[in-house]
CSV table of C-alpha atoms in Angstrom, one decimal:
chain,number,residue,atom,x,y,z
A,1,MET,CA,0.0,0.0,0.0
A,2,SER,CA,1.3,3.4,-0.9
A,3,GLU,CA,2.0,5.5,2.2
A,4,LEU,CA,0.0,8.4,0.6
A,5,MET,CA,-3.1,6.2,0.5
A,6,ASP,CA,-2.6,4.7,4.0
A,7,PHE,CA,-5.4,5.5,6.4
A,8,SER,CA,-3.8,3.7,9.3
A,9,GLY,CA,-4.4,5.6,12.6
A,10,LYS,CA,-7.2,7.7,11.0
A,11,THR,CA,-10.9,7.5,11.6
A,12,ALA,CA,-13.6,8.4,9.0
A,13,LEU,CA,-17.2,9.3,9.7
A,14,VAL,CA,-19.4,8.3,6.7
A,15,THR,CA,-23.0,9.5,6.7
A,16,GLY,CA,-25.5,7.2,4.9
A,17,GLY,CA,-22.9,4.6,5.6
A,18,ALA,CA,-25.2,1.6,5.4
A,19,GLY,CA,-26.3,2.3,1.8
A,20,GLY,CA,-24.8,1.1,-1.4
A,21,ILE,CA,-22.2,3.9,-2.0
A,22,GLY,CA,-21.8,4.4,1.7
A,23,MET,CA,-20.9,0.8,2.3
A,24,ALA,CA,-18.5,0.8,-0.6
A,25,ILE,CA,-16.8,3.9,0.9
A,26,CYS,CA,-16.6,2.2,4.3
A,27,ARG,CA,-15.1,-1.0,2.8
A,28,THR,CA,-12.5,0.9,0.8
A,29,LEU,CA,-11.3,3.1,3.7
A,30,ALA,CA,-11.1,0.0,6.0
A,31,GLY,CA,-9.2,-1.8,3.3
A,32,LEU,CA,-6.7,1.1,3.3
A,33,GLY,CA,-6.2,0.7,7.0
A,34,GLY,CA,-8.7,3.2,8.4
A,35,ASP,CA,-11.3,2.9,11.2
A,36,VAL,CA,-14.8,3.9,10.3
A,37,VAL,CA,-17.9,5.4,12.0
A,38,LEU,CA,-21.0,4.5,10.1
A,39,ALA,CA,-23.9,6.9,10.5
A,40,ASP,CA,-27.4,6.2,9.2
A,41,ARG,CA,-31.0,6.9,10.1
A,42,ASP,CA,-32.0,3.3,9.5
A,43,GLY,CA,-30.9,1.4,12.7
A,44,GLY,CA,-31.7,-2.1,11.3
A,45,ARG,CA,-29.7,-1.5,8.1
A,46,LEU,CA,-26.9,0.1,10.1
A,47,GLU,CA,-26.5,-2.9,12.4
A,48,ALA,CA,-26.4,-5.3,9.5
A,49,ALA,CA,-23.8,-3.2,7.7
A,50,LEU,CA,-21.7,-3.0,10.9
A,51,ALA,CA,-21.8,-6.8,11.3
A,52,GLU,CA,-20.8,-7.3,7.7
A,53,LEU,CA,-17.8,-5.0,7.9
A,54,LYS,CA,-16.6,-6.4,11.2
A,55,ALA,CA,-16.6,-9.9,9.6
A,56,GLN,CA,-14.8,-8.7,6.6
A,57,PHE,CA,-12.2,-6.6,8.4
A,58,PRO,CA,-11.8,-8.0,11.9
A,59,GLN,CA,-8.6,-6.0,12.4
A,60,ARG,CA,-10.3,-2.6,12.0
A,61,ALA,CA,-12.5,-0.7,14.4
A,62,PHE,CA,-16.1,0.1,13.3
A,63,TYR,CA,-18.7,2.1,15.2
A,64,ALA,CA,-22.3,2.7,14.5
A,65,VAL,CA,-24.3,5.9,15.1
A,66,THR,CA,-27.9,6.3,14.4
A,67,GLY,CA,-28.9,9.8,13.4
A,68,ASP,CA,-31.0,11.8,10.9
A,69,ILE,CA,-29.1,14.7,9.3
A,70,GLY,CA,-32.5,16.0,8.1
A,71,GLU,CA,-33.3,17.1,11.7
A,72,LYS,CA,-31.9,20.4,12.8
A,73,SER,CA,-30.2,18.9,15.8
A,74,GLY,CA,-29.4,15.6,14.1
A,75,PRO,CA,-25.9,16.4,12.7
A,76,ASP,CA,-24.5,17.9,15.9
A,77,ALA,CA,-25.8,14.9,17.9
A,78,MET,CA,-24.4,12.5,15.3
A,79,VAL,CA,-20.9,14.0,15.3
A,80,GLU,CA,-20.9,14.2,19.1
A,81,ALA,CA,-21.9,10.5,19.4
A,82,ALA,CA,-19.3,9.6,16.8
A,83,LEU,CA,-16.6,11.4,18.8
A,84,ALA,CA,-17.7,9.7,22.0
A,85,LYS,CA,-17.3,6.3,20.5
A,86,ALA,CA,-14.2,6.8,18.3
A,87,GLY,CA,-12.4,9.6,20.2
A,88,GLU,CA,-11.2,11.4,17.0
A,89,ILE,CA,-12.5,11.9,13.5
A,90,ASP,CA,-10.0,12.8,10.8
A,91,VAL,CA,-12.2,12.4,7.7
A,92,LEU,CA,-15.8,13.3,7.1
A,93,VAL,CA,-17.7,11.8,4.1
A,94,ASN,CA,-21.0,13.6,3.6
A,95,ASN,CA,-22.7,10.8,1.6
A,96,ALA,CA,-26.2,10.8,3.1
A,97,GLY,CA,-28.9,12.2,0.7
A,98,VAL,CA,-32.3,11.6,-0.8
A,99,GLY,CA,-33.8,11.8,-4.3
A,100,GLU,CA,-37.1,13.3,-5.4
A,101,PRO,CA,-40.0,12.7,-7.7
A,102,ILE,CA,-39.4,14.4,-11.0
A,103,VAL,CA,-42.3,16.8,-11.4
A,104,ARG,CA,-43.0,20.1,-13.2
A,105,THR,CA,-41.9,23.0,-11.0
A,106,ILE,CA,-45.4,24.5,-11.2
A,107,ASP,CA,-46.7,21.2,-9.6
A,108,GLN,CA,-44.0,20.9,-7.0
A,109,ASP,CA,-45.1,20.4,-3.4
A,110,ILE,CA,-43.2,22.8,-1.2
A,111,ASP,CA,-43.0,20.5,1.8
A,112,ALA,CA,-41.5,17.7,-0.4
A,113,TRP,CA,-39.1,20.3,-1.9
A,114,GLN,CA,-38.0,21.5,1.6
A,115,GLN,CA,-37.4,17.9,2.8
A,116,VAL,CA,-34.9,17.4,0.0
A,117,MET,CA,-33.2,20.7,0.9
A,118,ASP,CA,-33.1,19.9,4.6
A,119,ILE,CA,-31.3,16.6,4.0
A,120,ASN,CA,-29.1,17.2,1.1
A,121,LEU,CA,-28.0,20.8,1.7
A,122,ARG,CA,-28.7,21.8,5.3
A,123,GLY,CA,-27.7,18.3,6.6
A,124,THR,CA,-24.4,18.5,4.7
A,125,PHE,CA,-23.8,22.0,6.0
A,126,LEU,CA,-24.6,21.2,9.6
A,127,THR,CA,-22.5,18.0,9.6
A,128,SER,CA,-19.6,19.8,8.1
A,129,ARG,CA,-19.9,22.6,10.6
A,130,ALA,CA,-19.9,20.1,13.5
A,131,PHE,CA,-16.9,18.3,12.1
A,132,GLY,CA,-15.1,21.7,11.5
A,133,ARG,CA,-15.7,22.7,15.1
A,134,HIS,CA,-14.0,19.5,16.2
A,135,VAL,CA,-11.1,19.4,13.9
A,136,LEU,CA,-10.3,23.1,13.9
A,137,GLY,CA,-10.6,23.2,17.6
A,138,ARG,CA,-7.9,20.5,18.0
A,139,ARG,CA,-5.6,22.4,15.6
A,140,GLY,CA,-5.2,19.3,13.6
A,141,ARG,CA,-5.6,18.3,10.0
A,142,GLY,CA,-8.6,16.8,8.4
A,143,ALA,CA,-10.5,16.3,5.1
A,144,ILE,CA,-14.1,16.5,4.0
A,145,VAL,CA,-15.4,14.8,0.9
A,146,ASN,CA,-19.0,15.7,-0.1
A,147,ILE,CA,-21.1,13.6,-2.4
A,148,ALA,CA,-22.7,15.9,-4.9
A,149,SER,CA,-24.0,14.8,-8.3
A,150,ILE,CA,-23.7,15.6,-12.0
A,151,ALA,CA,-27.3,16.7,-11.5
A,152,GLY,CA,-25.9,19.7,-9.7
A,153,MET,CA,-23.7,20.6,-12.6
A,154,MET,CA,-26.2,20.8,-15.4
A,155,GLY,CA,-29.9,21.6,-15.9
A,156,ILE,CA,-32.4,18.8,-15.5
A,157,PRO,CA,-36.1,19.6,-16.3
A,158,GLY,CA,-38.2,18.7,-13.3
A,159,SER,CA,-35.3,18.2,-10.9
A,160,ASN,CA,-36.1,21.4,-9.1
A,161,ALA,CA,-35.1,20.1,-5.6
A,162,TYR,CA,-32.5,17.3,-5.9
A,163,ALA,CA,-30.4,19.0,-8.7
A,164,VAL,CA,-30.7,22.4,-7.0
A,165,SER,CA,-29.7,20.9,-3.6
A,166,LYS,CA,-26.6,19.2,-5.2
A,167,ALA,CA,-25.6,22.4,-7.0
A,168,ALA,CA,-25.7,24.1,-3.6
A,169,VAL,CA,-23.5,21.3,-2.2
A,170,VAL,CA,-21.0,22.0,-5.0
A,171,HIS,CA,-20.8,25.7,-4.0
A,172,LEU,CA,-20.7,24.9,-0.3
A,173,THR,CA,-17.7,22.7,-1.0
A,174,ARG,CA,-15.9,25.6,-2.6
A,175,CYS,CA,-16.8,28.0,0.1
A,176,LEU,CA,-15.6,25.7,2.9
A,177,ALA,CA,-12.5,24.8,1.0
A,178,SER,CA,-11.6,28.5,0.7
A,179,GLU,CA,-12.2,29.2,4.3
A,180,TRP,CA,-10.6,26.2,6.0
A,181,ALA,CA,-7.7,25.2,3.8
A,182,GLY,CA,-5.3,27.6,5.6
A,183,ARG,CA,-6.1,25.8,8.8
A,184,GLY,CA,-5.3,22.4,7.5
A,185,VAL,CA,-8.8,21.1,6.4
A,186,ARG,CA,-9.3,20.3,2.8
A,187,VAL,CA,-12.8,20.1,1.3
A,188,ASN,CA,-13.6,18.5,-2.0
A,189,ALA,CA,-16.6,16.8,-3.7
A,190,ILE,CA,-17.4,13.9,-5.9
A,191,SER,CA,-20.2,14.3,-8.5
A,192,PRO,CA,-21.3,10.7,-9.3
A,193,GLY,CA,-23.0,10.0,-12.6
A,194,TYR,CA,-25.3,7.1,-13.1
A,195,ILE,CA,-24.3,4.5,-10.5
A,196,GLU,CA,-25.8,1.1,-9.8
A,197,THR,CA,-27.8,2.0,-6.7
A,198,SER,CA,-31.5,1.8,-5.6
A,199,LEU,CA,-31.7,5.6,-6.1
A,200,ALA,CA,-30.8,5.4,-9.8
A,201,PHE,CA,-33.0,2.3,-10.5
A,202,GLY,CA,-36.0,4.1,-8.7
A,203,MET,CA,-35.5,7.0,-11.0
A,204,PHE,CA,-35.5,4.8,-14.1
A,205,ASP,CA,-38.8,3.2,-13.0
A,206,GLU,CA,-40.3,6.6,-12.2
A,207,VAL,CA,-39.6,8.3,-15.5
A,208,GLY,CA,-39.7,5.2,-17.7
A,209,ILE,CA,-36.1,5.0,-18.8
A,210,GLU,CA,-34.6,1.7,-19.9
A,211,ARG,CA,-31.2,1.0,-18.6
A,212,THR,CA,-29.9,-0.1,-22.0
A,213,GLN,CA,-31.2,3.1,-23.5
A,214,LEU,CA,-29.2,5.2,-21.0
A,215,GLU,CA,-26.0,3.1,-21.3
A,216,ARG,CA,-26.0,3.7,-25.1
A,217,LYS,CA,-25.6,7.4,-24.3
A,218,LEU,CA,-22.8,6.9,-21.8
A,219,PRO,CA,-19.3,7.2,-23.4
A,220,MET,CA,-18.2,4.2,-21.4
A,221,ARG,CA,-21.4,2.3,-22.3
A,222,ARG,CA,-22.1,1.2,-18.8
A,223,MET,CA,-23.2,2.5,-15.4
A,224,GLY,CA,-20.7,3.0,-12.6
A,225,HIS,CA,-20.2,0.8,-9.6
A,226,PRO,CA,-20.3,2.1,-6.0
A,227,GLU,CA,-16.7,0.9,-5.5
A,228,GLU,CA,-15.7,3.4,-8.3
A,229,ILE,CA,-17.1,6.3,-6.3
A,230,ALA,CA,-15.4,4.9,-3.1
A,231,SER,CA,-12.0,4.8,-4.8
A,232,ALA,CA,-12.3,8.5,-5.8
A,233,VAL,CA,-13.4,9.4,-2.3
A,234,ALA,CA,-10.4,7.6,-0.8
A,235,PHE,CA,-8.1,9.5,-3.1
A,236,LEU,CA,-9.5,12.9,-2.2
A,237,ALA,CA,-9.4,12.1,1.5
A,238,SER,CA,-5.8,10.8,1.4
A,239,GLY,CA,-2.4,12.3,1.5
A,240,ALA,CA,-2.1,11.6,-2.2
A,241,ALA,CA,-4.5,14.6,-2.7
A,242,SER,CA,-2.6,16.8,-0.2
A,243,TYR,CA,-2.7,19.8,-2.6
A,244,VAL,CA,-6.2,19.1,-4.0
A,245,ASN,CA,-8.8,21.5,-2.5
A,246,GLY,CA,-12.1,22.9,-3.6
A,247,VAL,CA,-12.3,20.4,-6.5
A,248,ILE,CA,-15.6,19.0,-7.8
A,249,LEU,CA,-14.7,15.7,-9.4
A,250,PRO,CA,-17.2,14.1,-11.8
A,251,VAL,CA,-17.0,10.3,-11.6
A,252,ASP,CA,-19.5,9.6,-14.4
A,253,GLY,CA,-17.9,7.6,-17.2
A,254,GLY,CA,-17.5,10.7,-19.3
A,255,TRP,CA,-21.1,11.9,-19.2
A,256,MET,CA,-20.1,15.5,-18.4
A,257,GLY,CA,-17.2,15.5,-20.8
A,258,PHE,CA,-19.6,14.4,-23.6
A,259,GLY,CA,-22.2,16.9,-22.7
A,260,GLY,CA,-24.9,14.9,-21.0
A,261,PRO,CA,-27.4,14.6,-23.8
């Protein structure tokens, strides 16, 4: 293992850690020597994920924290609980998020819109703030990797909540990166494209898109795997990216480069 990609002695907090991409991130960081705190609002799924990771990586330390970043006090309580269990947190991965029904803006329900904003944007901000208070207070180094989306980098008709929330996460990443870099905390983001997750498949069913139809438009002619997002997260959180800050990295098989038809 390259020393630059070695997470030995570091602990990462991964929100939405029991889901597809979240679990892939946890496995990847553990495989690189790190300890991991999994945070998720689904307690049953969280316990199952924790048991699976402990069996796969018995030499690593894993902790579980149940919390909902969509609640105003949720992120602070979650980070506090993570610190109580792990002692220190060196890396934060803001992976938790929700999708939305694709509807015309004139038909959008404001409560549904607000729920997406509360989780995807406010939750990411509050979790980052809680982590920042910890890591800046100890005068140490740290890294944040936000999970944005290519939806936040281009216009998508009817995605008036999800895409807008992810665009805000993109800019939040740049603002935090500009503010905290001088104090040793790097902040970057991944913008996944179409990844094999329940969120993507649910969207296909909702709007009536055939997977093969989509893959024909992708330059790499396939959807991505959660592990491919996790590898990019590990790079941005590692010493190999020590001079990478404020970057929004599309991991999308070339969709953005091609233009996203």
